Coordinates of N, CA and C in Angstrom, one line a residue:
X1 N 122.8 107.8 152.0 CA 122.7 106.5 151.7 C 122.5 106.1 150.3
X2 N 123.1 105.0 150.3 CA 122.6 104.6 149.0 C 121.8 103.0 148.9
X3 N 121.6 102.7 148.1 CA 120.4 101.3 148.2 C 120.6 101.2 146.4
X4 N 120.0 99.4 146.6 CA 120.4 98.5 145.6 C 118.9 99.1 144.9
X5 N 118.6 98.9 143.5 CA 117.2 99.2 143.0 C 117.6 97.8 142.1
X6 N 117.0 97.1 142.3 CA 116.4 95.4 142.2 C 115.6 95.5 140.7
X7 N 115.6 95.2 139.5 CA 114.4 94.6 138.5 C 114.1 93.3 138.5
X8 N 112.6 93.2 138.7 CA 112.5 91.9 139.1 C 111.4 91.7 137.4
X9 N 111.3 90.4 136.8 CA 110.8 90.2 135.3 C 110.1 88.5 135.8
X10 N 109.1 89.2 134.3 CA 108.0 88.3 134.7 C 107.9 87.8 133.2
X11 N 107.3 86.8 133.2 CA 106.9 86.1 131.8 C 104.9 86.4 131.7
X12 N 104.7 86.9 131.1 CA 103.6 87.5 130.4 C 102.5 86.0 130.8
X13 N 101.9 85.8 131.6 CA 100.9 84.9 130.9 C 99.5 84.7 131.9
X14 N 98.9 86.2 131.5 CA 97.7 86.5 132.1 C 96.8 86.6 130.9
X15 N 96.6 86.0 130.3 CA 95.8 86.0 129.0 C 94.7 85.2 129.3
X16 N 94.6 84.9 130.4 CA 93.7 83.8 131.2 C 93.1 82.2 130.2
X17 N 94.0 82.0 128.8 CA 94.2 80.8 128.4 C 95.6 79.9 128.4
X18 N 95.2 79.0 128.8 CA 96.4 77.7 129.4 C 97.1 78.1 128.2
X19 N 96.9 77.1 126.4 CA 97.3 77.6 125.7 C 98.2 78.5 125.2
X20 N 97.6 79.8 125.5 CA 98.2 81.0 125.2 C 99.5 81.4 126.0
X21 N 99.4 80.9 127.3 CA 100.1 81.1 128.4 C 101.4 80.3 127.6
X22 N 100.9 79.1 127.9 CA 102.2 77.9 127.6 C 102.8 78.2 125.9
X23 N 102.0 79.1 125.5 CA 103.0 79.5 123.6 C 103.9 80.6 124.6
X24 N 103.7 81.5 125.0 CA 104.6 82.6 125.7 C 105.5 82.4 126.0
X25 N 105.4 81.1 127.2 CA 106.2 80.0 128.0 C 107.4 80.1 127.0
X26 N 107.0 78.8 125.9 CA 107.6 78.2 125.2 C 108.7 79.5 124.2
X27 N 107.7 80.4 123.8 CA 108.7 81.7 123.1 C 109.9 82.6 123.8
X28 N 109.4 82.5 125.3 CA 110.6 83.1 125.9 C 111.9 82.3 125.9
X29 N 111.4 80.6 126.3 CA 112.8 79.8 126.8 C 113.6 80.0 125.6
X30 N 112.7 79.9 123.6 CA 113.5 79.7 123.0 C 114.4 80.7 122.0
X31 N 113.8 82.3 122.9 CA 114.0 83.1 122.4 C 115.3 84.0 123.4
X32 N 114.7 83.6 124.7 CA 115.7 84.4 125.8 C 116.3 83.7 126.3
X33 N 115.7 82.3 126.5 CA 116.9 81.8 126.9 C 117.9 80.8 126.2
X34 N 117.6 79.8 124.4 CA 118.2 79.8 124.0 C 119.2 81.0 122.7
X35 N 118.7 81.8 122.3 CA 118.9 82.5 121.3 C 119.7 84.0 122.6
X36 N 118.9 84.3 123.5 CA 118.9 85.3 123.9 C 118.8 86.8 123.2
X37 N 117.9 86.2 122.2 CA 117.1 87.7 121.8 C 116.2 88.2 122.2
X38 N 115.4 87.7 123.2 CA 114.1 88.7 123.8 C 112.8 87.5 123.9
X39 N 112.3 88.6 124.3 CA 110.8 87.5 124.5 C 109.8 88.8 125.3
X40 N 108.7 88.3 125.5 CA 107.3 88.5 125.9 C 107.2 89.2 127.6
X41 N 107.5 89.8 128.4 CA 108.0 90.1 129.6 C 107.5 91.3 130.5
X42 N 107.2 91.1 131.2 CA 106.8 92.2 132.3 C 108.2 92.5 133.1
X43 N 108.0 93.7 133.9 CA 108.8 93.8 134.5 C 108.3 94.7 135.8
X44 N 109.3 95.0 137.1 CA 108.6 96.2 137.9 C 109.9 96.4 138.6
X45 N 110.2 97.6 139.3 CA 111.1 98.1 140.0 C 111.2 98.0 141.3
X46 N 111.9 97.7 142.2 CA 112.2 97.9 143.6 C 113.3 98.5 144.3
X47 N 112.9 99.8 144.8 CA 113.8 100.4 145.6 C 113.4 100.9 146.9
X48 N 114.0 100.7 148.1 CA 113.4 101.0 148.9 C 112.4 99.8 149.8
X49 N 112.7 99.4 151.0 CA 111.2 98.7 150.8 C 111.4 97.2 150.4
X50 N 110.0 96.5 150.6 CA 109.6 95.2 150.2 C 108.5 95.6 149.1
X51 N 108.4 96.2 148.4 CA 107.6 96.5 147.2 C 108.1 96.7 145.9
X52 N 107.5 96.5 144.7 CA 108.2 96.9 143.2 C 106.9 97.6 143.1
X53 N 107.6 98.4 141.7 CA 106.6 99.4 141.6 C 106.5 99.5 139.8
X54 N 105.4 99.6 139.3 CA 104.8 99.5 137.9 C 104.2 99.8 137.3
X55 N 103.5 100.0 135.9 CA 102.9 100.0 135.7 C 102.1 98.9 134.3
X56 N 100.1 99.7 134.4 CA 99.6 99.0 133.9 C 98.4 99.8 133.5
X57 N 97.5 99.3 132.5 CA 96.4 99.6 132.3 C 95.4 99.8 133.0
X58 N 94.6 101.1 133.2 CA 93.5 101.2 133.6 C 92.7 102.2 132.8
X59 N 91.3 102.4 133.7 CA 90.1 103.3 132.4 C 90.4 104.5 133.0
X60 N 90.3 104.5 134.3 CA 91.0 106.1 135.2 C 91.5 106.1 135.9
X61 N 92.4 107.4 136.3 CA 93.8 107.4 137.1 C 94.9 106.8 136.8
X62 N 95.8 106.9 137.7 CA 97.3 106.9 137.4 C 97.4 105.0 136.8
X63 N 98.3 104.9 136.0 CA 98.9 103.2 136.1 C 99.5 102.9 136.6
X64 N 100.2 103.6 137.5 CA 101.4 103.5 138.3 C 100.9 102.3 139.4
X65 N 101.4 101.4 139.9 CA 100.7 100.4 141.1 C 101.7 99.8 141.5
X66 N 101.9 99.2 143.0 CA 103.0 98.2 143.6 C 102.4 97.4 144.4
X67 N 103.2 96.1 144.1 CA 103.3 94.9 145.1 C 104.1 94.4 145.5
X68 N 103.7 93.4 146.5 CA 105.5 92.4 146.9 C 105.7 92.7 146.1
X69 N 107.1 92.5 146.5 CA 108.4 92.4 145.5 C 108.1 90.6 144.8
X70 N 108.2 90.3 143.7 CA 108.9 89.2 142.9 C 107.5 88.7 143.0
X71 N 106.2 88.6 143.5 CA 104.7 88.3 143.8 C 103.9 88.7 143.2
X72 N 103.9 89.5 141.7 CA 103.0 89.4 141.3 C 101.9 88.6 141.1
X73 N 100.8 88.1 141.3 CA 99.8 87.0 140.9 C 99.4 87.0 139.6
X74 N 99.4 88.3 138.7 CA 99.0 88.2 137.2 C 100.1 87.4 136.3
X75 N 101.1 87.5 136.4 CA 102.3 86.4 135.6 C 103.1 85.7 136.5
X76 N 104.1 84.9 135.4 CA 104.7 84.1 136.3 C 105.9 84.5 136.3
X77 N 106.8 84.6 137.5 CA 108.1 85.4 137.9 C 109.3 84.4 137.6
X78 N 109.9 85.5 137.0 CA 111.1 84.5 135.7 C 112.1 84.8 137.0
X79 N 112.6 86.0 136.9 CA 114.3 86.4 137.9 C 114.3 87.6 138.2
X80 N 115.2 88.3 138.9 CA 115.9 89.2 139.0 C 117.2 90.3 139.0
X81 N 117.5 91.3 138.8 CA 118.9 91.8 138.5 C 119.2 93.3 139.2
X82 N 119.8 93.0 139.8 CA 120.4 94.0 140.3 C 120.8 95.5 139.2
X83 N 120.4 96.0 139.1 CA 121.0 97.5 137.7 C 121.5 98.4 138.7
X84 N 121.7 98.2 139.6 CA 122.5 99.8 140.8 C 122.4 99.9 142.0
X85 N 123.0 101.4 142.0 CA 123.1 101.8 144.0 C 122.1 103.1 143.0
X86 N 121.1 103.9 143.6 CA 120.7 104.9 143.1 C 121.1 105.9 145.2
X87 N 121.6 106.8 144.5 CA 121.6 108.2 146.0 C 120.7 108.9 146.2
X88 N 119.2 108.7 145.2 CA 118.1 109.3 145.9 C 117.9 108.8 147.6
X89 N 117.2 109.7 148.2 CA 116.7 109.1 149.3 C 115.1 108.9 149.0
X90 N 115.0 108.1 150.3 CA 113.1 107.3 150.2 C 112.9 109.0 149.6
X91 N 112.9 110.1 150.4 CA 111.9 111.4 150.2 C 111.7 111.4 148.7
X92 N 112.9 111.6 148.0 CA 113.2 111.5 147.3 C 112.4 110.8 146.0
X93 N 112.6 109.4 146.5 CA 112.0 108.3 145.4 C 110.6 108.4 146.0
X94 N 110.0 108.8 146.6 CA 108.5 109.4 146.9 C 107.9 110.2 146.1
X95 N 109.1 111.4 146.0 CA 108.7 112.2 144.9 C 108.5 112.0 143.4
X96 N 109.4 111.4 143.3 CA 109.6 110.6 141.8 C 108.7 110.0 141.6
X97 N 108.3 108.8 142.2 CA 106.8 108.3 142.2 C 105.8 109.3 141.7
X98 N 105.5 110.0 142.7 CA 104.2 111.1 142.4 C 104.1 111.7 141.1
X99 N 105.7 112.2 141.1 CA 105.7 112.7 139.5 C 104.9 111.5 138.3
X100 N 105.6 110.4 138.7 CA 105.4 109.6 137.6 C 103.8 109.1 137.6
X101 N 103.1 108.9 138.6 CA 101.9 108.5 139.1 C 101.2 109.3 138.1
X102 N 101.6 111.4 137.6 CA 101.0 112.4 137.0 C 100.5 111.7 135.8
X103 N 102.6 112.0 135.7 CA 102.8 111.7 134.1 C 102.5 110.0 133.3
X104 N 101.7 108.9 134.1 CA 101.5 107.9 133.5 C 99.9 107.3 133.6
X105 N 99.0 108.0 133.0 CA 97.9 107.2 133.3 C 97.6 106.2 132.6
X106 N 96.6 105.6 133.4 CA 95.9 104.1 133.3 C 95.9 103.8 131.5
X107 N 95.5 105.3 130.7 CA 94.1 104.9 129.8 C 95.7 105.1 128.4
X108 N 96.9 105.7 129.3 CA 97.5 105.3 128.3 C 98.5 104.6 128.1
X109 N 98.2 103.5 128.7 CA 98.9 102.2 127.8 C 98.7 101.8 126.9
X110 N 99.9 101.3 126.2 CA 99.8 100.9 124.8 C 100.9 99.7 125.1
X111 N 100.9 98.5 124.2 CA 101.8 97.6 124.3 C 102.8 97.7 123.2
X112 N 103.0 98.4 122.7 CA 104.2 98.5 122.1 C 105.3 99.8 122.0
X113 N 104.5 100.9 122.6 CA 104.9 102.4 122.6 C 105.1 102.9 124.2
X114 N 104.5 102.1 125.0 CA 104.0 102.9 126.5 C 103.8 101.4 127.3
X115 N 104.6 100.8 128.0 CA 104.3 99.7 128.4 C 105.2 99.8 129.9
X116 N 104.9 98.5 130.7 CA 105.6 98.5 131.9 C 106.7 98.6 131.6
X117 N 107.8 98.2 130.5 CA 109.2 98.5 130.5 C 109.5 99.7 130.1
X118 N 108.6 100.3 129.5 CA 108.8 102.0 129.3 C 109.3 102.5 130.4
X119 N 108.1 102.2 131.5 CA 107.9 103.0 132.7 C 109.0 102.6 133.9
X120 N 109.2 101.3 133.5 CA 110.7 100.9 134.0 C 111.8 102.0 134.1
X121 N 112.4 101.6 132.3 CA 113.2 102.6 132.1 C 113.3 104.2 132.7
X122 N 111.9 104.7 132.4 CA 112.2 106.1 133.1 C 112.6 106.2 134.2
X123 N 111.7 105.4 134.8 CA 112.2 105.0 136.5 C 113.5 105.1 136.7
X124 N 114.1 104.2 136.6 CA 115.5 103.8 136.6 C 116.5 105.1 136.1
X125 N 115.5 106.0 135.3 CA 116.5 107.1 134.2 C 117.0 108.3 135.6
X126 N 115.6 108.1 135.9 CA 115.2 109.2 137.6 C 115.8 109.1 138.7
X127 N 116.1 107.5 138.7 CA 116.8 107.4 139.9 C 118.5 107.1 139.7
X128 N 119.1 107.6 138.3 CA 120.3 107.6 138.3 C 121.2 106.0 138.0
X129 N 120.1 105.1 137.8 CA 120.8 103.8 137.4 C 120.7 103.6 136.1
X130 N 121.6 102.7 135.5 CA 121.7 102.1 134.1 C 119.9 101.6 133.9
X131 N 119.4 101.7 132.6 CA 118.1 101.3 132.0 C 118.3 99.7 132.0
X132 N 117.0 98.9 131.6 CA 116.4 97.4 131.7 C 117.9 97.7 130.4
X133 N 118.3 95.4 130.7 CA 118.4 95.2 129.3 C 117.9 95.4 128.5
X134 N 118.8 95.0 127.1 CA 117.7 95.1 125.8 C 116.7 94.3 125.6
X135 N 117.0 93.3 126.1 CA 116.3 91.9 125.9 C 114.9 91.7 126.4
X136 N 114.8 92.6 127.8 CA 113.4 92.4 128.3 C 112.5 93.5 127.3
X137 N 112.6 94.4 126.8 CA 111.5 94.8 125.7 C 112.3 95.1 124.8
X138 N 112.9 94.2 123.8 CA 113.1 94.2 122.3 C 111.6 93.8 121.6
X139 N 110.9 93.0 121.8 CA 110.4 93.0 121.4 C 109.1 94.3 120.9
X140 N 108.9 94.3 121.7 CA 107.8 95.3 122.0 C 108.3 96.5 121.1
X141 N 110.0 96.9 121.5 CA 110.3 97.9 120.6 C 110.3 98.1 119.2
X142 N 110.9 95.9 118.6 CA 110.5 96.0 117.2 C 109.3 96.0 116.9
X143 N 108.2 95.8 117.5 CA 106.8 95.9 116.9 C 107.0 97.6 117.0
X144 N 106.9 98.6 117.8 CA 106.9 100.0 117.6 C 107.6 100.7 116.2
X145 N 109.0 100.1 116.1 CA 109.7 100.4 115.1 C 108.7 100.0 113.6
X146 N 108.1 98.8 113.7 CA 107.6 98.0 112.6 C 106.4 99.0 112.0
X147 N 105.9 99.4 112.9 CA 105.3 100.5 113.0 C 105.0 101.6 112.7
X148 N 105.9 102.2 112.7 CA 106.6 103.3 112.5 C 106.7 103.4 111.2
X149 N 107.3 102.0 110.9 CA 107.8 102.1 109.2 C 106.5 102.1 108.4
X150 N 105.7 101.5 108.7 CA 104.5 100.8 108.0 C 103.8 102.1 108.1
X151 N 103.7 103.3 109.4 CA 103.3 104.5 109.2 C 103.6 105.5 108.2
X152 N 104.9 105.6 108.1 CA 105.9 106.4 107.0 C 105.2 105.7 105.6
X153 N 105.7 104.3 105.3 CA 105.2 104.3 104.2 C 103.6 104.3 103.4
X154 N 103.2 104.5 104.4 CA 101.9 104.7 103.9 C 101.5 105.9 103.6
X155 N 102.1 106.7 104.2 CA 101.9 108.2 104.1 C 102.7 108.6 102.9
X156 N 104.0 108.2 102.6 CA 104.7 108.1 101.3 C 103.8 107.8 100.3
X157 N 102.7 106.7 100.5 CA 101.9 106.5 99.0 C 101.1 107.1 99.0
X158 N 100.3 108.1 100.2 CA 99.3 108.9 99.9 C 100.1 110.0 99.2
X159 N 101.6 110.9 99.5 CA 102.0 111.6 99.0 C 102.3 111.3 97.2
X160 N 102.4 110.5 97.0 CA 102.5 109.3 95.8 C 101.8 110.1 94.9
X161 N 100.3 109.4 95.7 CA 99.0 109.7 94.9 C 98.3 110.7 94.7
X162 N 99.4 111.6 95.8 CA 98.2 113.0 95.3 C 99.4 113.8 94.1
X163 N 100.3 113.6 94.4 CA 101.8 114.2 93.1 C 100.8 113.4 92.0
X164 N 100.5 111.8 91.7 CA 99.9 111.5 90.6 C 98.8 112.4 90.1
X165 N 97.8 112.3 90.7 CA 96.6 113.3 90.7 C 96.6 114.5 90.2
X166 N 98.0 115.6 90.9 CA 98.2 116.7 90.5 C 98.7 116.5 89.1
X167 N 99.9 116.2 89.1 CA 100.3 116.0 87.7 C 99.1 115.7 86.4
X168 N 98.1 114.2 86.5 CA 96.8 114.6 85.8 C 96.4 115.6 85.6
X169 N 95.8 116.2 86.6 CA 95.7 117.5 86.2 C 96.0 118.2 85.4
X170 N 97.5 118.8 85.6 CA 98.1 119.7 85.0 C 98.1 119.3 83.3
X171 N 98.4 117.8 83.2 CA 98.3 116.9 81.6 C 96.4 117.4 81.1
X172 N 95.9 117.1 82.3 CA 94.3 116.9 81.4 C 94.2 118.5 80.4
X173 N 94.7 119.8 81.8 CA 94.7 121.1 81.4 C 95.4 121.6 80.5
X174 N 96.8 121.1 79.9 CA 97.5 121.2 78.7 C 96.8 120.5 77.8
X175 N 96.0 119.6 77.6 CA 95.6 118.6 76.5 C 93.8 119.7 76.2
X176 N 93.3 120.1 77.4 CA 92.1 121.3 76.8 C 92.6 122.1 76.3
X177 N 93.7 122.6 76.6 CA 94.1 124.2 76.6 C 94.6 123.8 74.3
X178 N 95.4 122.8 74.9 CA 95.5 122.3 72.9 C 94.2 122.0 72.2
X179 N 93.5 121.4 72.3 CA 91.9 121.1 71.9 C 91.3 122.5 71.5
X180 N 91.4 123.2 72.5 CA 90.9 124.4 72.1 C 90.8 125.3 71.3
X181 N 92.9 125.7 71.4 CA 93.6 126.5 70.4 C 92.9 125.6 68.6
X182 N 93.3 124.6 69.2 CA 92.9 123.9 67.6 C 91.5 124.3 67.1
X183 N 90.4 124.1 67.7 CA 88.9 124.7 67.5 C 89.1 126.2 67.2
X184 N 89.4 126.6 67.9 CA 89.5 128.1 67.6 C 89.8 128.4 66.1
X185 N 90.9 127.7 65.2 CA 91.9 128.3 64.6 C 91.1 128.6 63.1
X186 N 91.2 130.0 62.3 CA 91.1 130.2 60.8 C 90.4 129.3 60.4
X187 N 89.5 129.1 59.7 CA 89.2 127.9 58.4 C 90.0 127.7 57.1
X188 N 90.7 129.1 57.0 CA 91.7 128.8 56.0 C 93.4 128.3 56.3
X189 N 93.7 128.2 58.2 CA 94.8 127.8 58.3 C 94.9 126.7 58.2
X190 N 96.1 126.0 58.6 CA 95.8 124.4 58.3 C 95.8 123.8 59.6
X191 N 95.7 124.7 60.9 CA 94.8 124.4 62.1 C 93.2 124.7 62.3
X192 N 92.5 125.0 60.8 CA 90.9 124.6 61.1 C 90.3 123.6 60.8
X193 N 91.3 122.2 60.5 CA 90.5 121.7 60.2 C 90.0 120.8 61.7
X194 N 88.9 120.5 60.8 CA 87.6 119.5 62.5 C 88.5 118.3 62.6
X195 N 89.4 117.9 62.3 CA 89.9 116.0 62.1 C 90.3 115.7 63.7
X196 N 91.0 116.8 64.1 CA 91.1 116.8 65.8 C 89.9 116.6 66.6
X197 N 88.9 117.1 66.6 CA 87.8 117.6 67.5 C 86.9 116.3 67.9
X198 N 86.5 116.5 69.0 CA 85.6 115.0 69.8 C 84.7 114.4 68.2
X199 N 84.1 115.9 68.1 CA 82.8 115.4 67.2 C 83.1 114.6 65.9
X200 N 84.3 114.8 65.6 CA 84.8 114.4 64.1 C 85.5 112.7 63.8
X201 N 86.2 112.7 65.3 CA 86.7 111.5 66.0 C 85.5 110.3 66.1
X202 N 84.6 111.4 66.7 CA 82.9 110.6 67.1 C 82.6 109.5 65.9
X203 N 82.6 110.6 64.7 CA 81.9 110.4 63.5 C 82.7 109.9 62.7
X204 N 83.7 109.8 62.7 CA 84.9 108.9 62.3 C 84.7 107.2 62.5
X205 N 85.2 107.7 64.5 CA 84.7 106.0 64.6 C 83.6 105.5 64.3
X206 N 82.3 105.7 64.4 CA 81.0 105.2 63.7 C 81.1 105.0 62.8
X207 N 82.0 105.2 61.6 CA 81.9 104.8 60.0 C 82.8 104.2 60.2
X208 N 84.0 103.9 61.1 CA 84.9 103.0 61.0 C 84.0 101.2 61.0
X209 N 83.5 101.4 61.9 CA 83.1 100.4 62.5 C 81.6 100.4 61.7
X210 N 80.7 101.5 61.2 CA 79.7 100.3 60.5 C 81.0 100.2 59.0
X211 N 81.2 101.1 57.8 CA 81.4 100.6 56.8 C 83.2 100.5 56.5
X212 N 84.3 100.6 57.4 CA 85.6 100.1 57.3 C 86.1 101.8 56.9
X213 N 85.6 103.0 56.6 CA 86.2 103.9 56.4 C 87.6 104.1 57.0
X214 N 88.3 105.2 56.4 CA 89.7 105.3 57.0 C 89.4 106.6 57.5
X215 N 90.5 107.2 58.7 CA 90.5 108.4 59.2 C 91.0 109.7 58.5
X216 N 91.0 109.3 57.2 CA 91.4 110.7 56.0 C 90.5 111.4 55.2
X217 N 90.7 111.9 54.6 CA 89.7 113.0 53.8 C 90.8 112.6 52.3
X218 N 90.7 111.2 52.1 CA 91.6 111.0 50.9 C 90.3 110.6 50.1
X219 N 88.8 110.3 50.8 CA 87.9 109.8 50.0 C 87.8 110.9 49.3
X220 N 87.4 112.6 50.0 CA 87.2 113.3 48.1 C 88.1 113.7 48.0
X221 N 89.9 113.4 48.2 CA 90.9 113.5 46.9 C 90.1 112.6 45.5
X222 N 90.3 111.7 46.1 CA 89.6 110.2 45.0 C 88.6 110.9 43.9
X223 N 87.5 111.7 45.1 CA 85.9 111.7 44.5 C 86.9 113.1 43.4
X224 N 88.0 113.4 43.6 CA 88.3 114.5 42.7 C 88.7 114.2 41.8
X225 N 89.5 113.4 41.9 CA 90.0 112.4 41.0 C 89.1 111.9 40.0
X226 N 88.4 111.1 40.3 CA 87.8 110.7 39.6 C 86.5 111.7 38.3
X227 N 86.6 112.6 39.1 CA 85.5 113.9 38.3 C 86.3 114.4 37.1
X228 N 88.3 114.6 37.3 CA 88.8 115.1 36.8 C 89.1 113.9 35.5
X229 N 89.3 112.4 36.1 CA 89.3 111.3 34.9 C 88.1 111.2 34.3
X230 N 86.7 111.4 34.5 CA 85.8 111.7 33.6 C 86.0 112.6 32.6
X231 N 86.3 113.8 32.9 CA 86.2 115.1 32.5 C 87.5 115.2 31.0
X232 N 88.6 114.3 31.5 CA 89.0 114.0 30.4 C 89.0 113.4 29.6
X233 N 88.2 111.9 29.7 CA 87.3 111.3 29.1 C 86.6 112.2 28.3
X234 N 86.0 112.4 28.8 CA 85.1 113.4 28.1 C 85.9 114.5 26.7
X235 N 86.4 115.2 27.2 CA 87.7 116.0 26.6 C 88.0 115.2 25.6
X236 N 88.6 113.8 25.9 CA 89.4 112.8 24.9 C 88.7 112.9 23.8
X237 N 87.0 112.1 24.0 CA 86.2 112.0 22.7 C 86.0 113.2 21.5
X238 N 86.3 113.9 22.9 CA 85.2 115.7 22.0 C 86.8 116.2 20.7
X239 N 88.1 115.9 21.3 CA 88.8 115.8 20.4 C 89.3 115.1 19.6
X240 N 89.0 113.7 19.4 CA 88.8 113.2 18.7 C 88.6 112.9 17.5
X241 N 87.1 113.8 17.8 CA 86.3 114.3 16.5 C 87.1 115.3 15.6
X242 N 87.6 115.9 15.8 CA 88.2 117.2 14.6 C 89.2 116.8 14.4
X243 N 90.1 115.7 15.3 CA 91.4 115.0 14.3 C 90.4 114.2 13.4
X244 N 89.8 113.1 13.0 CA 89.1 112.5 12.4 C 88.7 113.2 11.4
X245 N 87.6 114.6 11.3 CA 87.4 115.0 10.4 C 88.7 116.1 9.7
X246 N 89.5 116.5 10.0 CA 90.7 116.6 9.3 C 91.5 116.0 8.5
X247 N 91.1 114.5 9.3 CA 92.4 113.3 8.0 C 91.1 113.1 7.0
X248 N 90.1 113.4 7.4 CA 89.2 113.1 6.4 C 89.1 114.2 5.6
X249 N 89.0 115.1 5.5 CA 89.0 116.8 4.6 C 90.0 116.5 3.6
X250 N 91.9 116.1 4.4 CA 93.0 116.3 3.8 C 92.8 114.9 3.2
X251 N 91.9 113.8 3.0 CA 92.4 112.6 2.1 C 91.3 113.4 0.4
X252 N 90.1 114.1 0.9 CA 89.0 115.0 -0.4 C 90.6 115.7 -0.7
X253 N 91.1 116.3 -0.5 CA 92.0 117.6 -1.1 C 92.5 116.3 -1.6
X254 N 93.4 115.9 -1.9 CA 94.6 115.3 -2.2 C 93.6 114.2 -3.2
X255 N 92.5 113.9 -2.8 CA 91.8 113.3 -4.4 C 91.8 114.2 -5.6
X256 N 91.4 115.5 -5.3 CA 90.5 116.5 -6.1 C 92.4 116.9 -6.9
X257 N 93.2 116.9 -5.9 CA 94.6 117.5 -6.9 C 94.4 115.9 -7.6
X258 N 94.5 114.8 -7.1 CA 94.8 114.1 -8.7 C 93.9 114.1 -9.4
X259 N 92.7 114.4 -9.3 CA 91.6 114.2 -10.1 C 91.7 115.6 -11.3
X260 N 92.5 116.4 -11.0 CA 92.6 117.5 -11.5 C 94.2 117.4 -12.4

């Protein structure tokens, strides 16, 4: 014996605030009635008898419950849709409901990923009839997808941060190795200079701030150049004296030859 499976749909107006409830009704009228996109809805499934079955939050026990079809006092009734006919017997339907009662505890309720519409989808699948129309749960599905994307993005950002930190550590170890190698070079080798050492750089920086010194050892070269120039000047003076003496000796010899 086959029987109809009926979906009952409500506008969610159980916020306790008249303003919020009116806002929900307005959203559903615009996005469902005018655009056909979806809205904020509660749903329940009726099969055999006058009761409908749905799912909601509770702290303990199952979240599966029933009430007279189309008369849930928590919401505003909107419409009903016949989803198809099921081949399941009453006994089979009761068995399915017992299984769902164990699998859907009230504390597991989640507005985006495990709500009343998800329960009705599961119930209809086990009854062998089509699932709910897409617009009934579209907002929740979109919110769940957005949350998943946000979580994936956050995970990727954490992974990128980890990679950046790892690369920085590798670069730091490399630089430390280079510095250590430079400091450990022999004094006679070009790498033996301490100009790249942190101590030299700190000293040079302090000197640069105080008296404008340059990061070069040219000052030592300039001092050496000054010493050489001074020595050359001294040598030049001592060399000009023998030349003058030779000139005077030549003049004396010339005069003597003429006197003779």
